[in-house]
Coordinates of C-alpha atoms and ligand atoms in Angstrom, one line a residue:
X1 CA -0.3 -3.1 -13.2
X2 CA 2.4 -5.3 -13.2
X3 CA 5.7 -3.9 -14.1
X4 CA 6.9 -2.0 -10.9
X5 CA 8.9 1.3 -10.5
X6 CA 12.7 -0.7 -10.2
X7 CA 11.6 -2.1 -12.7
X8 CA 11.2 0.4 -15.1
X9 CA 14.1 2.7 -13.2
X10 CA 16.4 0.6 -14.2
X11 CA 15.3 -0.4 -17.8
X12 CA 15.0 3.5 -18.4
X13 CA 18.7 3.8 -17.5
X14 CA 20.1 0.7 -19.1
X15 CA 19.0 1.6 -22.4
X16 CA 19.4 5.4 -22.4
X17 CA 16.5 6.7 -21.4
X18 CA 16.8 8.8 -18.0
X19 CA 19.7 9.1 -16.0
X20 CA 20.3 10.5 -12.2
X21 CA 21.8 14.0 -12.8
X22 CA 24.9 14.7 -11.5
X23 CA 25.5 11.0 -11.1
X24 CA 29.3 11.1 -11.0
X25 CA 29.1 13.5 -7.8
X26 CA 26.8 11.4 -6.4
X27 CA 23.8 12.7 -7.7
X28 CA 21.3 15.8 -7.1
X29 CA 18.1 14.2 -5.4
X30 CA 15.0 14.3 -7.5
X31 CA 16.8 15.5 -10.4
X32 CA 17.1 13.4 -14.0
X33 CA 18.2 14.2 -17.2
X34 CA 16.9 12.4 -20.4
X35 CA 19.1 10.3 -22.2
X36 CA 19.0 10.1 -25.8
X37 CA 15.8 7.9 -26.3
X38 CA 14.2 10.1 -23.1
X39 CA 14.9 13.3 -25.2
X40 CA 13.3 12.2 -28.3
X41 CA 10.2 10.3 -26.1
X42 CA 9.5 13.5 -24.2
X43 CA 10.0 15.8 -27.2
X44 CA 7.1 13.5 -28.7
X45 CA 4.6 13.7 -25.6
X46 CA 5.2 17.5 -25.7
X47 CA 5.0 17.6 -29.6
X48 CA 1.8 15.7 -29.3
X49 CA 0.6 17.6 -26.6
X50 CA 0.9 20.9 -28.7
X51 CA -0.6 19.6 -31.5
X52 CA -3.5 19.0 -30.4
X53 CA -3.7 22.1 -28.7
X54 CA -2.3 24.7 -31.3
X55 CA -1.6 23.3 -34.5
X56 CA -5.1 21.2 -35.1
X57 CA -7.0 24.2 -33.3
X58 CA -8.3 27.7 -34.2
X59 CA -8.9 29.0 -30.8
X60 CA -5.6 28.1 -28.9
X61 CA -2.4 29.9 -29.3
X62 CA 1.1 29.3 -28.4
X63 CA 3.5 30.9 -26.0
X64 CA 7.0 30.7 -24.5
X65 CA 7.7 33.1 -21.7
X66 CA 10.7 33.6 -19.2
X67 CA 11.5 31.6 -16.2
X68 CA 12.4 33.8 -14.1
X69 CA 9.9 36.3 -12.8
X70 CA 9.7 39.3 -10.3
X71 CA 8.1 39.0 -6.7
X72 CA 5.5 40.5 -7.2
X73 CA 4.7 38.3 -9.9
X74 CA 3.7 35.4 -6.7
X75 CA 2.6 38.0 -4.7
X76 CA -0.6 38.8 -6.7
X77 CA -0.7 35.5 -7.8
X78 CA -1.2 34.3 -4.1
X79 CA 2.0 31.4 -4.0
X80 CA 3.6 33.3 -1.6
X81 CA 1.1 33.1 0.6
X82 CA -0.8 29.9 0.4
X83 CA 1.3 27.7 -1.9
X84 CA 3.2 25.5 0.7
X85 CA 3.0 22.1 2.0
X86 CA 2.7 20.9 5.4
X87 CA 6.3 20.5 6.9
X88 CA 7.4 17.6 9.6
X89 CA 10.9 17.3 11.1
X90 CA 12.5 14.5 13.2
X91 CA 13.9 15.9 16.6
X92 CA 16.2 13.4 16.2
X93 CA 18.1 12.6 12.9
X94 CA 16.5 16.0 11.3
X95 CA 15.5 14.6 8.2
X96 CA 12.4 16.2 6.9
X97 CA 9.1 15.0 5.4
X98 CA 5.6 15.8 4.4
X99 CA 3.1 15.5 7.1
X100 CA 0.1 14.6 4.2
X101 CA 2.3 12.5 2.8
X102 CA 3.0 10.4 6.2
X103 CA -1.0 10.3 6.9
X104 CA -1.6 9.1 3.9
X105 CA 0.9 6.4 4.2
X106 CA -0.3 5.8 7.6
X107 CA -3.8 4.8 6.2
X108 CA -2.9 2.5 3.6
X109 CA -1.2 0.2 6.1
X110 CA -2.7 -3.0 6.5
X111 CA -4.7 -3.4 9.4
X112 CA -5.3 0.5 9.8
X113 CA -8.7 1.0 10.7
X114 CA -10.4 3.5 8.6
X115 CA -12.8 4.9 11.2
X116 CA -9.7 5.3 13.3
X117 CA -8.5 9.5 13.4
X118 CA -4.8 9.6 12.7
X119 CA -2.7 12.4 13.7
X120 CA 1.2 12.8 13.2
X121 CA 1.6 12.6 16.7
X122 CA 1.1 8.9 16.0
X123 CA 3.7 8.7 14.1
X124 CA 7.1 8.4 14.2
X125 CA 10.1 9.0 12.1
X126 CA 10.6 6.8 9.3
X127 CA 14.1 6.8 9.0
X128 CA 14.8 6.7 12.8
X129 CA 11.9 6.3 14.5
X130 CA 12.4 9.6 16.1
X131 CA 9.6 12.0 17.6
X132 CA 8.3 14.3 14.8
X133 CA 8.1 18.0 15.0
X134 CA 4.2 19.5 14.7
X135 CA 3.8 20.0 10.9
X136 CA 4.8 23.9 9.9
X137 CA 3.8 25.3 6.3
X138 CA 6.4 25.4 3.9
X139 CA 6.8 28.0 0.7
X140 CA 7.8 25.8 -2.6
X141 CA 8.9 28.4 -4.5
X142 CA 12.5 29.0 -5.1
X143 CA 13.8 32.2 -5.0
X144 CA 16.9 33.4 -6.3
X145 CA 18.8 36.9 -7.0
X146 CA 19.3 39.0 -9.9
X147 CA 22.6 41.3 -10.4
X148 CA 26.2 41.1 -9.8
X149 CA 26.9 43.7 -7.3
X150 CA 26.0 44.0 -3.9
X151 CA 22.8 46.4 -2.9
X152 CA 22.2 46.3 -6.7
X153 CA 20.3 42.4 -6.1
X154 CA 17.0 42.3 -6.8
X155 CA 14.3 39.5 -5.5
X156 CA 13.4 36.8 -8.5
X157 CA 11.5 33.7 -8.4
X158 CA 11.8 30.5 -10.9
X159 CA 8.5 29.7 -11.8
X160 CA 6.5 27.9 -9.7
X161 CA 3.6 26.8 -12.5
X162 CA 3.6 28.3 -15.8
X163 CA 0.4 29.7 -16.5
X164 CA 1.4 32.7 -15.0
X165 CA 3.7 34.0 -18.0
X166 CA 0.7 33.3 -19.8
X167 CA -1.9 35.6 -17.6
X168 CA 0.7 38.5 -18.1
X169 CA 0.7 38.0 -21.2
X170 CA -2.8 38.2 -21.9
X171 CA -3.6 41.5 -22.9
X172 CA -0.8 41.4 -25.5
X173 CA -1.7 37.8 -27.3
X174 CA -5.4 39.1 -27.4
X175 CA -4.2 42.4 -28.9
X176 CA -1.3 41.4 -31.5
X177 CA -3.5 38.2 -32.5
X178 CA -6.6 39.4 -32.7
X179 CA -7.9 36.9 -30.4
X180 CA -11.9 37.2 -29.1
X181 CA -13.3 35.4 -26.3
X182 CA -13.6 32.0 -26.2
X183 CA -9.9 31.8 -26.9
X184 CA -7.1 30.0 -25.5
X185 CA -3.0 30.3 -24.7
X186 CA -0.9 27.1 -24.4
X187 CA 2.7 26.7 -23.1
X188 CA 5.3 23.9 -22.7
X189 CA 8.1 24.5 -20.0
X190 CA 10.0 24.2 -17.1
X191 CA 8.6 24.8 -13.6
X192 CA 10.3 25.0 -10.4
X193 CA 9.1 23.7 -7.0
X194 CA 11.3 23.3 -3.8
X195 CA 9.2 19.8 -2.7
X196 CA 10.1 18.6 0.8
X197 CA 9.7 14.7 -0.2
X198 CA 10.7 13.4 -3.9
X199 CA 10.2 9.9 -4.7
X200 CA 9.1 7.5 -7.1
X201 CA 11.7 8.7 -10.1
X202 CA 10.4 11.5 -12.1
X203 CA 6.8 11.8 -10.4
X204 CA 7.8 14.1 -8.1
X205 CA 11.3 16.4 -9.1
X206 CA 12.0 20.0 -7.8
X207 CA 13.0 20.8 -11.6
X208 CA 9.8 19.4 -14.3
X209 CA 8.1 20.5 -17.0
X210 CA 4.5 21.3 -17.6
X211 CA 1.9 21.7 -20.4
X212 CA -0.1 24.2 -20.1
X213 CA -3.8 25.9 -21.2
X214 CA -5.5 28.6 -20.4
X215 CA -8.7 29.0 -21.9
X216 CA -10.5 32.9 -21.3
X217 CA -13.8 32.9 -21.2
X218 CA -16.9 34.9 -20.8
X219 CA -18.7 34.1 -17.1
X220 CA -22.5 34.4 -18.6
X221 CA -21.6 32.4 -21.4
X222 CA -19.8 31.6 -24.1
X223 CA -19.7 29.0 -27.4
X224 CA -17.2 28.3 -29.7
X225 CA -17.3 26.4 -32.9
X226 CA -15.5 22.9 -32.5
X227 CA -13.5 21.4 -36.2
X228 CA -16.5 19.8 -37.0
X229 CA -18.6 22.5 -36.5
X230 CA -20.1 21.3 -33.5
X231 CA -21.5 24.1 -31.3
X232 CA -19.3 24.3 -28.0
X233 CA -19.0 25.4 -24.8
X234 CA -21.8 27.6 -23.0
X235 CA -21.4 28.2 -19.1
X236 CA -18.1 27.7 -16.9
X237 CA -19.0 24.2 -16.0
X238 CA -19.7 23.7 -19.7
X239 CA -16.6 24.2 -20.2
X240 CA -15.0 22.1 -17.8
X241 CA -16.9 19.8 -19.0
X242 CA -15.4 20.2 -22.5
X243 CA -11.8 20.7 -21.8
X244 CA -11.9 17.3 -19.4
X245 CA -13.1 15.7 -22.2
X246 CA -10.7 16.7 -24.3
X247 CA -7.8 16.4 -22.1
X248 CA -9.0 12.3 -21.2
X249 CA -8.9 11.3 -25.0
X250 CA -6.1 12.7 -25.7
X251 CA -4.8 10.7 -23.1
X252 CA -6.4 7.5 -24.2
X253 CA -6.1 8.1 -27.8
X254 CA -2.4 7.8 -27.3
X255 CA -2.8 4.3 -26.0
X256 CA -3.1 4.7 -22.1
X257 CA -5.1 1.9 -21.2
X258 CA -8.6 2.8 -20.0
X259 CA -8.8 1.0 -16.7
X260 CA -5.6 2.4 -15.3
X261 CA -7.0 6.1 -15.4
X262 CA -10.1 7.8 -13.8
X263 CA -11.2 11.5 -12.5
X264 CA -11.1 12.4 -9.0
X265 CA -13.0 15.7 -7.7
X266 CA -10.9 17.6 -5.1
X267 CA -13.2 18.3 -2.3
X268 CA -13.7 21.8 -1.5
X269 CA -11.0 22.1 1.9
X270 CA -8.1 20.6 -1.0
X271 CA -8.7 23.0 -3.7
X272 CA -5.6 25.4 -4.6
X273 CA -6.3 29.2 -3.4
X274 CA -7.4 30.1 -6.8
X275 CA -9.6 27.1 -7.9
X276 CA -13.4 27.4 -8.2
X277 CA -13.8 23.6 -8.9
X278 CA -10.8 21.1 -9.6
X279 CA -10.7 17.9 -11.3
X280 CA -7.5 15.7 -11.5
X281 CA -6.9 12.6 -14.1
X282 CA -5.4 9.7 -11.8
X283 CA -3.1 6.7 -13.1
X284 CA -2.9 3.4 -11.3
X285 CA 0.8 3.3 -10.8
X286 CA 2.7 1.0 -9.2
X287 CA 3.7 3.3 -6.3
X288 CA 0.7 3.4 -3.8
X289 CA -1.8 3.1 -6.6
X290 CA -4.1 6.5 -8.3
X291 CA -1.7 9.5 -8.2
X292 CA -2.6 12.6 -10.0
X293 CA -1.1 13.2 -13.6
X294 CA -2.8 16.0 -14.8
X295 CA -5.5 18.6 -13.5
X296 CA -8.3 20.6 -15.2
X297 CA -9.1 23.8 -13.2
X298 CA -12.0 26.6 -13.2
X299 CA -9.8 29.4 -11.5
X300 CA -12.3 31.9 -12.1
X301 CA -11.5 35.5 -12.4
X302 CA -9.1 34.8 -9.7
X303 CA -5.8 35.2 -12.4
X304 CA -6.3 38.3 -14.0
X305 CA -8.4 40.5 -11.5
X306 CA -5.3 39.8 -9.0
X307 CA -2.6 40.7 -11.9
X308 CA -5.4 43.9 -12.7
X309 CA -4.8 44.4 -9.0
X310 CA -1.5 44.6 -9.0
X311 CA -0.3 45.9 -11.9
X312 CA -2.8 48.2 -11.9
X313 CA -3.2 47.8 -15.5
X314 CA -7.2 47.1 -16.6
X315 CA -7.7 43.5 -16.9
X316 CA -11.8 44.2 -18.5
X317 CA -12.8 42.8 -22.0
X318 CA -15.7 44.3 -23.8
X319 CA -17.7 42.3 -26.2
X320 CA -17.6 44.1 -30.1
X321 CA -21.2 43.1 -30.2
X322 CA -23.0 43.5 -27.4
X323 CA -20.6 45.9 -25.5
X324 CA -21.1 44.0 -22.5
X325 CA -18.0 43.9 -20.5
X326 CA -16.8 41.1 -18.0
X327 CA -13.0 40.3 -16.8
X328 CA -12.7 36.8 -17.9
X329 CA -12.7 33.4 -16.3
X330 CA -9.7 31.1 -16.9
X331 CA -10.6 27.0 -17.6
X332 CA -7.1 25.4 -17.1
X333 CA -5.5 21.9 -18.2
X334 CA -2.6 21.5 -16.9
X335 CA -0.4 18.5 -17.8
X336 CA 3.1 17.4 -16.4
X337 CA 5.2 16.5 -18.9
X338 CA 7.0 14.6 -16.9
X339 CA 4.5 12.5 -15.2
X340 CA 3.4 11.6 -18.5
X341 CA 6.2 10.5 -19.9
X342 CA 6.9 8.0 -16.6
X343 CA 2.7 7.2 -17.3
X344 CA 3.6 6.0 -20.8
X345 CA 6.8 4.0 -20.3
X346 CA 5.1 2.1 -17.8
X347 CA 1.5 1.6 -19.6
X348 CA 3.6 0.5 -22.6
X349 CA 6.2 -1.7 -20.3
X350 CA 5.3 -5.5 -21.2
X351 CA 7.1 -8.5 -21.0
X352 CA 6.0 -11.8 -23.3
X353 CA 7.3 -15.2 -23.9
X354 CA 10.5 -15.4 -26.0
X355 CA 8.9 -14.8 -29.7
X356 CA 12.4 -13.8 -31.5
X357 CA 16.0 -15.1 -32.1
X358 CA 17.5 -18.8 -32.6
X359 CA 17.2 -21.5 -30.5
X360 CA 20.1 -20.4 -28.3
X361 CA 20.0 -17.1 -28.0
X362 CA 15.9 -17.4 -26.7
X363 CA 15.2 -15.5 -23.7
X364 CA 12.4 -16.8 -21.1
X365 CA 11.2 -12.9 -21.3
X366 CA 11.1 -10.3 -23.5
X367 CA 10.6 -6.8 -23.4
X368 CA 8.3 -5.2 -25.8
X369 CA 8.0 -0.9 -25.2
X370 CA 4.3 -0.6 -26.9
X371 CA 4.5 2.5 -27.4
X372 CA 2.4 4.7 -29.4
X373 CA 3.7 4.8 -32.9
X374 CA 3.8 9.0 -32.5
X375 CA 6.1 8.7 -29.4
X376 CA 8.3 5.9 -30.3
X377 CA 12.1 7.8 -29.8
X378 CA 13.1 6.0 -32.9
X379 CA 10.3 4.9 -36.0
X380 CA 12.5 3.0 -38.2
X381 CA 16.0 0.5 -37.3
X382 CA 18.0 0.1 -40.1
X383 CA 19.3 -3.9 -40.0
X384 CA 21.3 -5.1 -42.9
X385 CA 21.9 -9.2 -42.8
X386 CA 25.8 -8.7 -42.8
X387 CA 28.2 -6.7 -42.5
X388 CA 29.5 -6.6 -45.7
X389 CA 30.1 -4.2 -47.6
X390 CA 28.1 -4.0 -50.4
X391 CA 24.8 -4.3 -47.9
X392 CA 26.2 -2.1 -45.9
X393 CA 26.1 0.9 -48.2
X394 CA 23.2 0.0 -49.4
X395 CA 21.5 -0.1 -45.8
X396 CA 23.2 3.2 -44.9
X397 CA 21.6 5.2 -48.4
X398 CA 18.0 3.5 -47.2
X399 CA 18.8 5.3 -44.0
X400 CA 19.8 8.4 -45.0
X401 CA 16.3 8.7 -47.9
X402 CA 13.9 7.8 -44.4
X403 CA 15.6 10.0 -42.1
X404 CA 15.2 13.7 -43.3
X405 CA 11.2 12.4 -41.9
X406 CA 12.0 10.0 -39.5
X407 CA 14.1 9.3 -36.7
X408 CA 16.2 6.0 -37.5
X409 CA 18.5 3.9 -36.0
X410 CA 21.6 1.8 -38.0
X411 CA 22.4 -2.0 -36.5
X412 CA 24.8 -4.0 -37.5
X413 CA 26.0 -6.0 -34.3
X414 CA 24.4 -9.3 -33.1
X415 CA 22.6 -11.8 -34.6
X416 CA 19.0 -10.4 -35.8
X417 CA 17.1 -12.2 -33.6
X418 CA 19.1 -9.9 -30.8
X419 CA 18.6 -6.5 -33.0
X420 CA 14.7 -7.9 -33.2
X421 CA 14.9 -7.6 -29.2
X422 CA 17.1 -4.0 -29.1
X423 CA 14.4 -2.8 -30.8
X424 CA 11.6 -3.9 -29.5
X425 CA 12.3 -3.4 -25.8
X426 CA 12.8 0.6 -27.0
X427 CA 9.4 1.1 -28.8
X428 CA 10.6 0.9 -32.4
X429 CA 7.4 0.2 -34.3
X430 CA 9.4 -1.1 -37.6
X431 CA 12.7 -2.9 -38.5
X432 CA 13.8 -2.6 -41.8
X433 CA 16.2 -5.6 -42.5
X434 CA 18.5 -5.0 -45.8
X435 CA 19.2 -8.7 -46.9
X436 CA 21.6 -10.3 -49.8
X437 CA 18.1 -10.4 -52.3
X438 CA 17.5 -6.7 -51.4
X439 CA 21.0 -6.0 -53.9
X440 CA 18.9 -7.9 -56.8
X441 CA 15.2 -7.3 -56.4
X442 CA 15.3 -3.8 -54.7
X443 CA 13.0 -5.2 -51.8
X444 CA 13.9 -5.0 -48.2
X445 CA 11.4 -7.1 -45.4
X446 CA 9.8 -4.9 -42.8
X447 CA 8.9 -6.3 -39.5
X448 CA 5.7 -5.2 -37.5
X449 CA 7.2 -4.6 -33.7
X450 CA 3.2 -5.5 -32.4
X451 CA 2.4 -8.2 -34.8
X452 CA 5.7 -9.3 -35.8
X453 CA 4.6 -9.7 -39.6
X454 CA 7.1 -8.9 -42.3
X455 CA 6.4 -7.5 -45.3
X456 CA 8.3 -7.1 -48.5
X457 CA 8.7 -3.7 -49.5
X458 CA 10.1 -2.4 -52.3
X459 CA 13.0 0.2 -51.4
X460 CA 11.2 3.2 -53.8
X461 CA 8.3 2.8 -52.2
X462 CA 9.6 3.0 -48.9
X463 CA 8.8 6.3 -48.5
X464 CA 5.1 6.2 -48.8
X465 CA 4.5 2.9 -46.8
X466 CA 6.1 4.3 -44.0
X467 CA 3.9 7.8 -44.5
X468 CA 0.9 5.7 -44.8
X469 CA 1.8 3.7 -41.5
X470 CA 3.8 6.5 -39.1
X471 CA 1.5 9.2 -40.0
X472 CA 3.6 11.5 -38.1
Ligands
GAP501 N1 -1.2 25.6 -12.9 C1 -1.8 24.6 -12.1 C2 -0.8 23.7 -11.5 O1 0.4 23.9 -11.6 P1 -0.6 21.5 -10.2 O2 -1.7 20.5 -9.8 O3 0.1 22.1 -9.0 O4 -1.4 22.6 -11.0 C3 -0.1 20.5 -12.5 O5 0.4 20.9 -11.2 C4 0.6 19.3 -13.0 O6 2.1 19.5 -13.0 C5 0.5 18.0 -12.1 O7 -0.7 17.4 -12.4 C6 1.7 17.2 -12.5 O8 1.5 16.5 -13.7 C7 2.7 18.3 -12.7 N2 3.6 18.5 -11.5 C8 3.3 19.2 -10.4 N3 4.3 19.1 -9.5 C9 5.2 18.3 -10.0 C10 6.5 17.8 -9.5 N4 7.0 18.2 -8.4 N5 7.2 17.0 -10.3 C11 6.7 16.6 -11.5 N6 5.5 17.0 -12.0 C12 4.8 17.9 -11.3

């Protein structure tokens, strides 16, 4: 891994990518908001991420459901009882932290003997070197109130994950689409955790987005049929089996390199309360090496027998066809979109030897974004040779045929070796460069971003090569 988090902190503000929010107050800590190239990168992870799961799928539909939801909603769901992190303070300067999180630090000192037990009573404050308070649990959900007046308020929380929108919505998805077991809900959206330590960028915000799955299915068995008509499926851990397969190559089909992700098992005392068996996909990042991205969960009946519970409303499907009649298990991916936008910027991150630009304006390194050609924020630049006029217009009709598809970008400033760069360093798998000939032949020359070949196209046929190539 060798681009580290500065790094890419900085390059992701420089050229519009994610900002601090609130940065003219000062900022709001572990909150971003995503520039313009952020927007469209993100909007590309989660457009991938739904294709894949809806759109290219029989068995999976989609969902959008509210934010805000009513206590009891996290009472029956079990957050507000055991979703909470271990809290530390320091007697002295106050400042809070997560005890797991010091540990785990602790350990990956050099010199710390493994063997060695380590309690947070060995430690000390990190900011101050203050005595720490014994670790307390500590709720992450955020509450807030609903209603104007006074003694009219009523108890709401954000969402703390959000599956749960889909589990309520369970019986009315099965019922108004028909839907029979083995069958699965997916949702993209915002999810709200109040986490006592953020760090490293957007890994860990208390505002984030997730993409989630929830696959019902029957506990004695169940099979599906797969596009190709493969038989799938069979017992819970069949299942799981299935649905971490899928999640990984979708993962790795978008051009995560294989060595810097793996699975990790959480052992049985670090499971979530509702988890049966948990599996997480882990990226070598530059922070303190594998960090979870994503998770794959059997939560068992857990979801819908304590919404059944609650609501009091009957949770039980009966099989048409053999009558038999189960409440069904839940097999969960659940993806941050968040983290995975950071994992691809930085998997895509390289820097190589100056290959564009004259002699002068050479730079010892440059930055190539390899992006996937599907989440590239922009698919086509636009360069014409000069700025004059008639190459100009003729640039700016080129754009505007390509981008009712596409999204494009128009440069006119700087030599081309320097546009070459712009582009590059964003992720822009093609630039189209509009050139004096282009006003007699009807050809423009379209660079390769990975191999750096051009190609003479003609401007009719621009259309299709770029279908044939993008394919998105
Ligand atoms: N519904 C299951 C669930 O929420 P989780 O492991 O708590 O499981 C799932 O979260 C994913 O959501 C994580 O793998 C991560 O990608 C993302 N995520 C969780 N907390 C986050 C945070 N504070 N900031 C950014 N992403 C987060």
């Amino acid at each position: 891994m060798a681009v580290n988090l500065e790094k890419i902190v900085s390059f992701a503000k420089r050229r519009g990518f994610i900002f601090p929010s609130s940065e003219i107050y000062g900022g709001l800590s572990a909150s971003y908001d995503f520039g313009p190239l952020g927007m469209e990168l993100k909007n590309n992870v989660k457009k991938a991420w739904l294709k894949s799961m809806v759109q290219n799928r029989n068995d999976v539909v989609g969902l959008d459901s509210a934010i805000l939801m009513p206590r009891i909603v996290w009472e029956a769901s079990g957050h507000l009882q055991s979703f909470h992190d271990p809290l530390v303070e320091c007697k002295s300067c106050h400042h809070r932290f997560r005890a797991d999180h010091l540990l785990e630090a602790k350990q990956a000192e050099p010199g710390y003997i493994k063997e060695e037990p380590v309690s947070i009573k060995d430690i000390n404050c990190p900011d101050c070197e203050g005595e720490l308070s014994a670790p307390k649990n500590f709720n992450l959900l955020m509450k807030t109130e609903l209603g104007a007046v006074e003694g009219e308020k009523d108890e709401a929380y954000l969402r703390g994950e959000t599956c749960q929108g889909i589990y309520l919505n369970y019986l009315n998805i099965k019922e108004s689409m028909r839907q029979k077991i083995p069958f699965g809900i997916a949702q993209v959206g915002k999810a709200f955790r109040n986490e006592i330590t953020t760090k490293n960028f957007i890994f860990r915000m208390r505002e984030f987005e997730q993409m989630e799955q929830q696959y019902f299915i029957n506990p004695n068995g169940c099979y599906n049929l797969s596009f190709d008509g493969r038989k799938i499926g069979g017992k819970p851990e069949d299942w799981m089996n299935y649905w971490r397969e899928q999640r990984m190559n979708w993962y790795l089909n978008l051009g995560i390199k294989q060595e810097n992700l793996r699975w990790r098992q959480h052992a049985s005392d670090e499971r979530a309360h509702y988890a049966k068996d948990a599996w997480d996909i882990e990226y070598n990042t530059p922070f303190g090496g594998w960090k979870e991205m994503a998770g794959v969960h059997n939560r068992g009946d857990w979801d819908l027998s304590r919404h059944g519970e609650y609501s009091k409303v009957d949770m039980t499907y009966t099989d048409q066809e053999s009558g038999e009649k189960f409440v069904p298990w839940i097999i969960e991916t659940s993806d941050g979109v968040d983290r995975a936008t950071l994992m691809f910027l930085l998997d895509a991150y390289t820097e190589v030897e100056a290959r564009s630009g004259e002699e002068d304006a050479k730079h010892n390194v440059e930055v190539v974004l390899k992006l996937h050609k599907n989440l590239a924020p922009i698919k086509i630049a636009i360069l014409p040779l000069s700025k004059k006029e008639p190459l100009q217009k003729l640039s700016k009709e080129i754009q505007s045929r390509l981008w009712s598809k596409w999204m494009t970008q128009y440069d006119e400033t700087g030599s081309i070796g320097k546009r070459y760069r712009r582009q590059d360093e964003i992720g822009t798998p093609y630039c189209l460069t509009v050139d004096f000939d282009s006003l007699e032949d009807k050809k423009v020359t379209v660079r390769d971003r990975d191999t750096m070949e051009q190609e003479r196209i003609s401007i009719d046929g621009l259309e299709n090569y770029f279908q044939e190539k993008l394919n998105c």
